Amino acid sequence: MPRPRTLLIATAVVAALVAFVVFGLAGSKGNDGRPAPPLPLERLSGSTVTLAALRGRPVLVSFWASWCEPCEHEAPVLERFARGLHGRATLVGVNWEDLSLANARKFIHTYGWTFPNLRDPDGNVGRDYGMIGGPPVTFVIDSSGHLRAQLRGPQTQQTLTQALASVGA
């Protein structure tokens, strides 16, 4: 029969692993510190953005698609998060491997997104970032333009705030 202390430690370890996955922090750390690849050039909505122009503050790059059900769940969270940044960081959306430009624009309109959104129809930019699998995936870039984390799956206000805190914002 397991000792109570062993059982308590095992339970704590399992709970920590579950929280790690549930809160989306089980991202890839393998690309920590490498310079972030350029953003796509094609603009869907909002202002045109480049990482060079955003240097000096953290950036979250969220890859999404109109056909992605988890992206639909994350969409309202991203807009609320972007509205609360107040210049301390920037959120940029990237429509990934969406063959329908009309569906991509409809998605942005449906969720009332006000943050910049770019288009990566062939998926090359996502692959340059290190995307494996489909969206949603959010990359955290520090103020000097280096990749620091990859958050897989739909994020919450809490996980996005924690991600920004991890890069000093």
PDB file of C-alpha atoms in Angstrom:
ATOM      1  CA  MET A   1       0.000   0.000   0.000  1.00  0.00           C
ATOM      2  CA  PRO A   2       1.479   3.414  -1.003  1.00  0.00           C
ATOM      3  CA  ARG A   3       2.514   5.709   1.775  1.00  0.00           C
ATOM      4  CA  PRO A   4       0.421   8.902   2.134  1.00  0.00           C
ATOM      5  CA  ARG A   5       3.425  11.116   1.392  1.00  0.00           C
ATOM      6  CA  THR A   6       4.236   9.214  -1.837  1.00  0.00           C
ATOM      7  CA  LEU A   7       0.611   9.417  -2.913  1.00  0.00           C
ATOM      8  CA  LEU A   8       0.521  13.146  -2.176  1.00  0.00           C
ATOM      9  CA  ILE A   9       3.692  13.784  -4.214  1.00  0.00           C
ATOM     10  CA  ALA A  10       2.411  11.686  -7.124  1.00  0.00           C
ATOM     11  CA  THR A  11      -0.892  13.570  -7.085  1.00  0.00           C
ATOM     12  CA  ALA A  12       0.920  16.923  -7.067  1.00  0.00           C
ATOM     13  CA  VAL A  13       3.097  15.908 -10.025  1.00  0.00           C
ATOM     14  CA  VAL A  14       0.076  14.761 -12.041  1.00  0.00           C
ATOM     15  CA  ALA A  15      -1.824  17.965 -11.180  1.00  0.00           C
ATOM     16  CA  ALA A  16       1.140  20.096 -12.282  1.00  0.00           C
ATOM     17  CA  LEU A  17       1.410  18.249 -15.601  1.00  0.00           C
ATOM     18  CA  VAL A  18      -2.322  18.616 -16.234  1.00  0.00           C
ATOM     19  CA  ALA A  19      -2.179  22.350 -15.460  1.00  0.00           C
ATOM     20  CA  PHE A  20       0.839  22.704 -17.742  1.00  0.00           C
ATOM     21  CA  VAL A  21      -1.087  21.199 -20.671  1.00  0.00           C
ATOM     22  CA  VAL A  22      -4.488  22.760 -19.902  1.00  0.00           C
ATOM     23  CA  PHE A  23      -3.081  26.263 -19.648  1.00  0.00           C
ATOM     24  CA  GLY A  24      -1.315  25.930 -22.988  1.00  0.00           C
ATOM     25  CA  LEU A  25       2.165  26.296 -21.621  1.00  0.00           C
ATOM     26  CA  ALA A  26       3.377  22.986 -22.999  1.00  0.00           C
ATOM     27  CA  GLY A  27       4.767  24.808 -25.985  1.00  0.00           C
ATOM     28  CA  SER A  28       7.945  24.068 -27.804  1.00  0.00           C
ATOM     29  CA  LYS A  29      10.966  25.566 -26.122  1.00  0.00           C
ATOM     30  CA  GLY A  30      13.302  24.207 -28.791  1.00  0.00           C
ATOM     31  CA  ASN A  31      13.346  27.466 -30.702  1.00  0.00           C
ATOM     32  CA  ASP A  32      14.025  29.705 -27.695  1.00  0.00           C
ATOM     33  CA  GLY A  33      16.208  32.598 -28.595  1.00  0.00           C
ATOM     34  CA  ARG A  34      16.414  32.260 -32.346  1.00  0.00           C
ATOM     35  CA  PRO A  35      15.386  35.370 -34.298  1.00  0.00           C
ATOM     36  CA  ALA A  36      11.723  35.280 -35.279  1.00  0.00           C
ATOM     37  CA  PRO A  37      11.163  34.771 -39.013  1.00  0.00           C
ATOM     38  CA  PRO A  38       9.580  37.640 -40.968  1.00  0.00           C
ATOM     39  CA  LEU A  39       5.816  37.984 -40.848  1.00  0.00           C
ATOM     40  CA  PRO A  40       3.758  37.424 -44.014  1.00  0.00           C
ATOM     41  CA  LEU A  41       3.484  40.419 -46.312  1.00  0.00           C
ATOM     42  CA  GLU A  42      -0.167  40.018 -47.314  1.00  0.00           C
ATOM     43  CA  ARG A  43      -2.461  42.102 -45.069  1.00  0.00           C
ATOM     44  CA  LEU A  44      -6.008  40.952 -44.278  1.00  0.00           C
ATOM     45  CA  SER A  45      -7.053  43.635 -41.793  1.00  0.00           C
ATOM     46  CA  GLY A  46      -5.626  46.360 -39.616  1.00  0.00           C
ATOM     47  CA  SER A  47      -2.356  48.086 -40.240  1.00  0.00           C
ATOM     48  CA  THR A  48       0.594  46.616 -42.082  1.00  0.00           C
ATOM     49  CA  VAL A  49       3.080  45.292 -39.537  1.00  0.00           C
ATOM     50  CA  THR A  50       6.644  44.030 -39.583  1.00  0.00           C
ATOM     51  CA  LEU A  51       8.704  42.670 -36.727  1.00  0.00           C
ATOM     52  CA  ALA A  52      11.299  45.375 -37.365  1.00  0.00           C
ATOM     53  CA  ALA A  53       8.656  48.064 -36.802  1.00  0.00           C
ATOM     54  CA  LEU A  54       7.512  46.318 -33.607  1.00  0.00           C
ATOM     55  CA  ARG A  55      11.012  45.909 -32.145  1.00  0.00           C
ATOM     56  CA  GLY A  56      11.241  47.261 -28.615  1.00  0.00           C
ATOM     57  CA  ARG A  57       8.133  45.557 -27.273  1.00  0.00           C
ATOM     58  CA  PRO A  58       6.950  41.950 -27.103  1.00  0.00           C
ATOM     59  CA  VAL A  59       4.830  40.479 -29.875  1.00  0.00           C
ATOM     60  CA  LEU A  60       2.426  37.554 -29.837  1.00  0.00           C
ATOM     61  CA  VAL A  61       1.828  36.024 -33.264  1.00  0.00           C
ATOM     62  CA  SER A  62      -1.309  33.901 -33.329  1.00  0.00           C
ATOM     63  CA  PHE A  63      -1.765  31.521 -36.267  1.00  0.00           C
ATOM     64  CA  TRP A  64      -5.423  30.696 -36.966  1.00  0.00           C
ATOM     65  CA  ALA A  65      -7.742  29.504 -39.758  1.00  0.00           C
ATOM     66  CA  SER A  66     -11.425  30.032 -40.532  1.00  0.00           C
ATOM     67  CA  TRP A  67     -11.929  26.251 -40.765  1.00  0.00           C
ATOM     68  CA  CYS A  68     -10.433  25.661 -37.297  1.00  0.00           C
ATOM     69  CA  GLU A  69     -13.028  25.002 -34.580  1.00  0.00           C
ATOM     70  CA  PRO A  70     -10.610  25.597 -31.666  1.00  0.00           C
ATOM     71  CA  CYS A  71      -9.757  28.939 -33.314  1.00  0.00           C
ATOM     72  CA  GLU A  72     -13.438  29.901 -33.023  1.00  0.00           C
ATOM     73  CA  HIS A  73     -13.305  29.277 -29.277  1.00  0.00           C
ATOM     74  CA  GLU A  74     -10.122  31.312 -28.934  1.00  0.00           C
ATOM     75  CA  ALA A  75     -11.262  34.222 -31.152  1.00  0.00           C
ATOM     76  CA  PRO A  76     -13.159  36.289 -28.522  1.00  0.00           C
ATOM     77  CA  VAL A  77     -10.291  35.818 -26.045  1.00  0.00           C
ATOM     78  CA  LEU A  78      -7.781  37.190 -28.547  1.00  0.00           C
ATOM     79  CA  GLU A  79      -9.821  40.334 -29.163  1.00  0.00           C
ATOM     80  CA  ARG A  80     -10.295  41.033 -25.431  1.00  0.00           C
ATOM     81  CA  PHE A  81      -6.602  40.422 -24.873  1.00  0.00           C
ATOM     82  CA  ALA A  82      -5.550  42.730 -27.723  1.00  0.00           C
ATOM     83  CA  ARG A  83      -7.787  45.521 -26.413  1.00  0.00           C
ATOM     84  CA  GLY A  84      -6.177  45.249 -22.987  1.00  0.00           C
ATOM     85  CA  LEU A  85      -2.574  45.536 -24.159  1.00  0.00           C
ATOM     86  CA  HIS A  86      -2.523  49.354 -24.196  1.00  0.00           C
ATOM     87  CA  GLY A  87       0.765  49.509 -26.123  1.00  0.00           C
ATOM     88  CA  ARG A  88       2.853  47.272 -23.818  1.00  0.00           C
ATOM     89  CA  ALA A  89       2.887  44.526 -26.482  1.00  0.00           C
ATOM     90  CA  THR A  90       1.321  43.740 -29.855  1.00  0.00           C
ATOM     91  CA  LEU A  91      -0.892  40.862 -30.957  1.00  0.00           C
ATOM     92  CA  VAL A  92      -0.710  39.941 -34.641  1.00  0.00           C
ATOM     93  CA  GLY A  93      -2.989  37.342 -36.210  1.00  0.00           C
ATOM     94  CA  VAL A  94      -1.819  35.199 -39.102  1.00  0.00           C
ATOM     95  CA  ASN A  95      -4.392  33.356 -41.181  1.00  0.00           C
ATOM     96  CA  TRP A  96      -2.708  30.034 -41.931  1.00  0.00           C
ATOM     97  CA  GLU A  97      -3.382  27.740 -44.910  1.00  0.00           C
ATOM     98  CA  ASP A  98      -6.862  29.147 -45.446  1.00  0.00           C
ATOM     99  CA  LEU A  99      -7.700  28.736 -49.119  1.00  0.00           C
ATOM    100  CA  SER A 100     -10.722  31.022 -48.929  1.00  0.00           C
ATOM    101  CA  LEU A 101      -9.857  34.699 -48.587  1.00  0.00           C
ATOM    102  CA  ALA A 102     -13.581  35.437 -48.168  1.00  0.00           C
ATOM    103  CA  ASN A 103     -13.875  32.992 -45.253  1.00  0.00           C
ATOM    104  CA  ALA A 104     -10.804  34.488 -43.594  1.00  0.00           C
ATOM    105  CA  ARG A 105     -12.232  38.011 -43.842  1.00  0.00           C
ATOM    106  CA  LYS A 106     -15.628  36.790 -42.608  1.00  0.00           C
ATOM    107  CA  PHE A 107     -13.963  35.195 -39.558  1.00  0.00           C
ATOM    108  CA  ILE A 108     -12.237  38.491 -38.680  1.00  0.00           C
ATOM    109  CA  HIS A 109     -15.506  40.381 -39.105  1.00  0.00           C
ATOM    110  CA  THR A 110     -17.555  37.828 -37.125  1.00  0.00           C
ATOM    111  CA  TYR A 111     -15.301  38.153 -34.085  1.00  0.00           C
ATOM    112  CA  GLY A 112     -14.791  41.910 -34.437  1.00  0.00           C
ATOM    113  CA  TRP A 113     -11.025  41.662 -34.447  1.00  0.00           C
ATOM    114  CA  THR A 114      -9.298  45.034 -34.312  1.00  0.00           C
ATOM    115  CA  PHE A 115      -5.685  43.809 -34.169  1.00  0.00           C
ATOM    116  CA  PRO A 116      -3.623  43.412 -37.363  1.00  0.00           C
ATOM    117  CA  ASN A 117      -4.112  40.205 -39.347  1.00  0.00           C
ATOM    118  CA  LEU A 118      -1.879  38.910 -42.104  1.00  0.00           C
ATOM    119  CA  ARG A 119      -2.254  35.982 -44.488  1.00  0.00           C
ATOM    120  CA  ASP A 120      -0.083  32.869 -44.927  1.00  0.00           C
ATOM    121  CA  PRO A 121      -2.122  30.893 -47.516  1.00  0.00           C
ATOM    122  CA  ASP A 122       0.568  28.352 -48.374  1.00  0.00           C
ATOM    123  CA  GLY A 123       1.702  27.849 -44.758  1.00  0.00           C
ATOM    124  CA  ASN A 124       5.364  28.669 -45.421  1.00  0.00           C
ATOM    125  CA  VAL A 125       5.616  31.364 -42.750  1.00  0.00           C
ATOM    126  CA  GLY A 126       4.024  29.059 -40.171  1.00  0.00           C
ATOM    127  CA  ARG A 127       6.518  26.343 -41.020  1.00  0.00           C
ATOM    128  CA  ASP A 128       9.373  28.878 -40.740  1.00  0.00           C
ATOM    129  CA  TYR A 129       8.136  29.630 -37.223  1.00  0.00           C
ATOM    130  CA  GLY A 130       8.128  25.924 -36.395  1.00  0.00           C
ATOM    131  CA  MET A 131       4.442  25.063 -36.557  1.00  0.00           C
ATOM    132  CA  ILE A 132       3.805  21.353 -36.373  1.00  0.00           C
ATOM    133  CA  GLY A 133       0.181  20.385 -36.829  1.00  0.00           C
ATOM    134  CA  GLY A 134      -2.603  22.861 -37.227  1.00  0.00           C
ATOM    135  CA  PRO A 135      -3.761  26.018 -35.545  1.00  0.00           C
ATOM    136  CA  PRO A 136      -4.284  27.643 -33.192  1.00  0.00           C
ATOM    137  CA  VAL A 137      -0.668  28.235 -32.265  1.00  0.00           C
ATOM    138  CA  THR A 138       0.685  31.421 -30.695  1.00  0.00           C
ATOM    139  CA  PHE A 139       4.356  32.370 -30.761  1.00  0.00           C
ATOM    140  CA  VAL A 140       5.811  34.663 -28.118  1.00  0.00           C
ATOM    141  CA  ILE A 141       8.519  37.032 -29.339  1.00  0.00           C
ATOM    142  CA  ASP A 142      10.534  39.150 -26.943  1.00  0.00           C
ATOM    143  CA  SER A 143      11.230  42.865 -27.397  1.00  0.00           C
ATOM    144  CA  SER A 144      14.481  42.142 -29.256  1.00  0.00           C
ATOM    145  CA  GLY A 145      12.701  39.991 -31.873  1.00  0.00           C
ATOM    146  CA  HIS A 146      13.615  36.515 -30.609  1.00  0.00           C
ATOM    147  CA  LEU A 147      11.259  33.558 -30.268  1.00  0.00           C
ATOM    148  CA  ARG A 148      10.695  32.606 -26.637  1.00  0.00           C
ATOM    149  CA  ALA A 149       7.740  30.193 -26.605  1.00  0.00           C
ATOM    150  CA  GLN A 150       5.167  28.396 -28.697  1.00  0.00           C
ATOM    151  CA  LEU A 151       1.704  28.033 -27.151  1.00  0.00           C
ATOM    152  CA  ARG A 152      -0.358  25.288 -28.764  1.00  0.00           C
ATOM    153  CA  GLY A 153      -4.122  25.134 -28.762  1.00  0.00           C
ATOM    154  CA  PRO A 154      -6.659  27.769 -27.801  1.00  0.00           C
ATOM    155  CA  GLN A 155      -5.346  30.196 -25.213  1.00  0.00           C
ATOM    156  CA  THR A 156      -7.053  31.967 -22.331  1.00  0.00           C
ATOM    157  CA  GLN A 157      -6.595  35.483 -21.002  1.00  0.00           C
ATOM    158  CA  GLN A 158      -4.530  33.941 -18.211  1.00  0.00           C
ATOM    159  CA  THR A 159      -2.155  31.964 -20.436  1.00  0.00           C
ATOM    160  CA  LEU A 160      -1.600  34.927 -22.752  1.00  0.00           C
ATOM    161  CA  THR A 161      -0.908  37.202 -19.774  1.00  0.00           C
ATOM    162  CA  GLN A 162       1.531  34.622 -18.358  1.00  0.00           C
ATOM    163  CA  ALA A 163       3.266  34.395 -21.732  1.00  0.00           C
ATOM    164  CA  LEU A 164       3.760  38.164 -21.812  1.00  0.00           C
ATOM    165  CA  ALA A 165       5.027  38.153 -18.245  1.00  0.00           C
ATOM    166  CA  SER A 166       7.607  35.544 -19.238  1.00  0.00           C
ATOM    167  CA  VAL A 167       9.178  38.089 -21.617  1.00  0.00           C
ATOM    168  CA  GLY A 168       8.981  41.000 -19.201  1.00  0.00           C
ATOM    169  CA  ALA A 169       5.770  42.707 -20.295  1.00  0.00           C
TER     170      ALA A 169
END
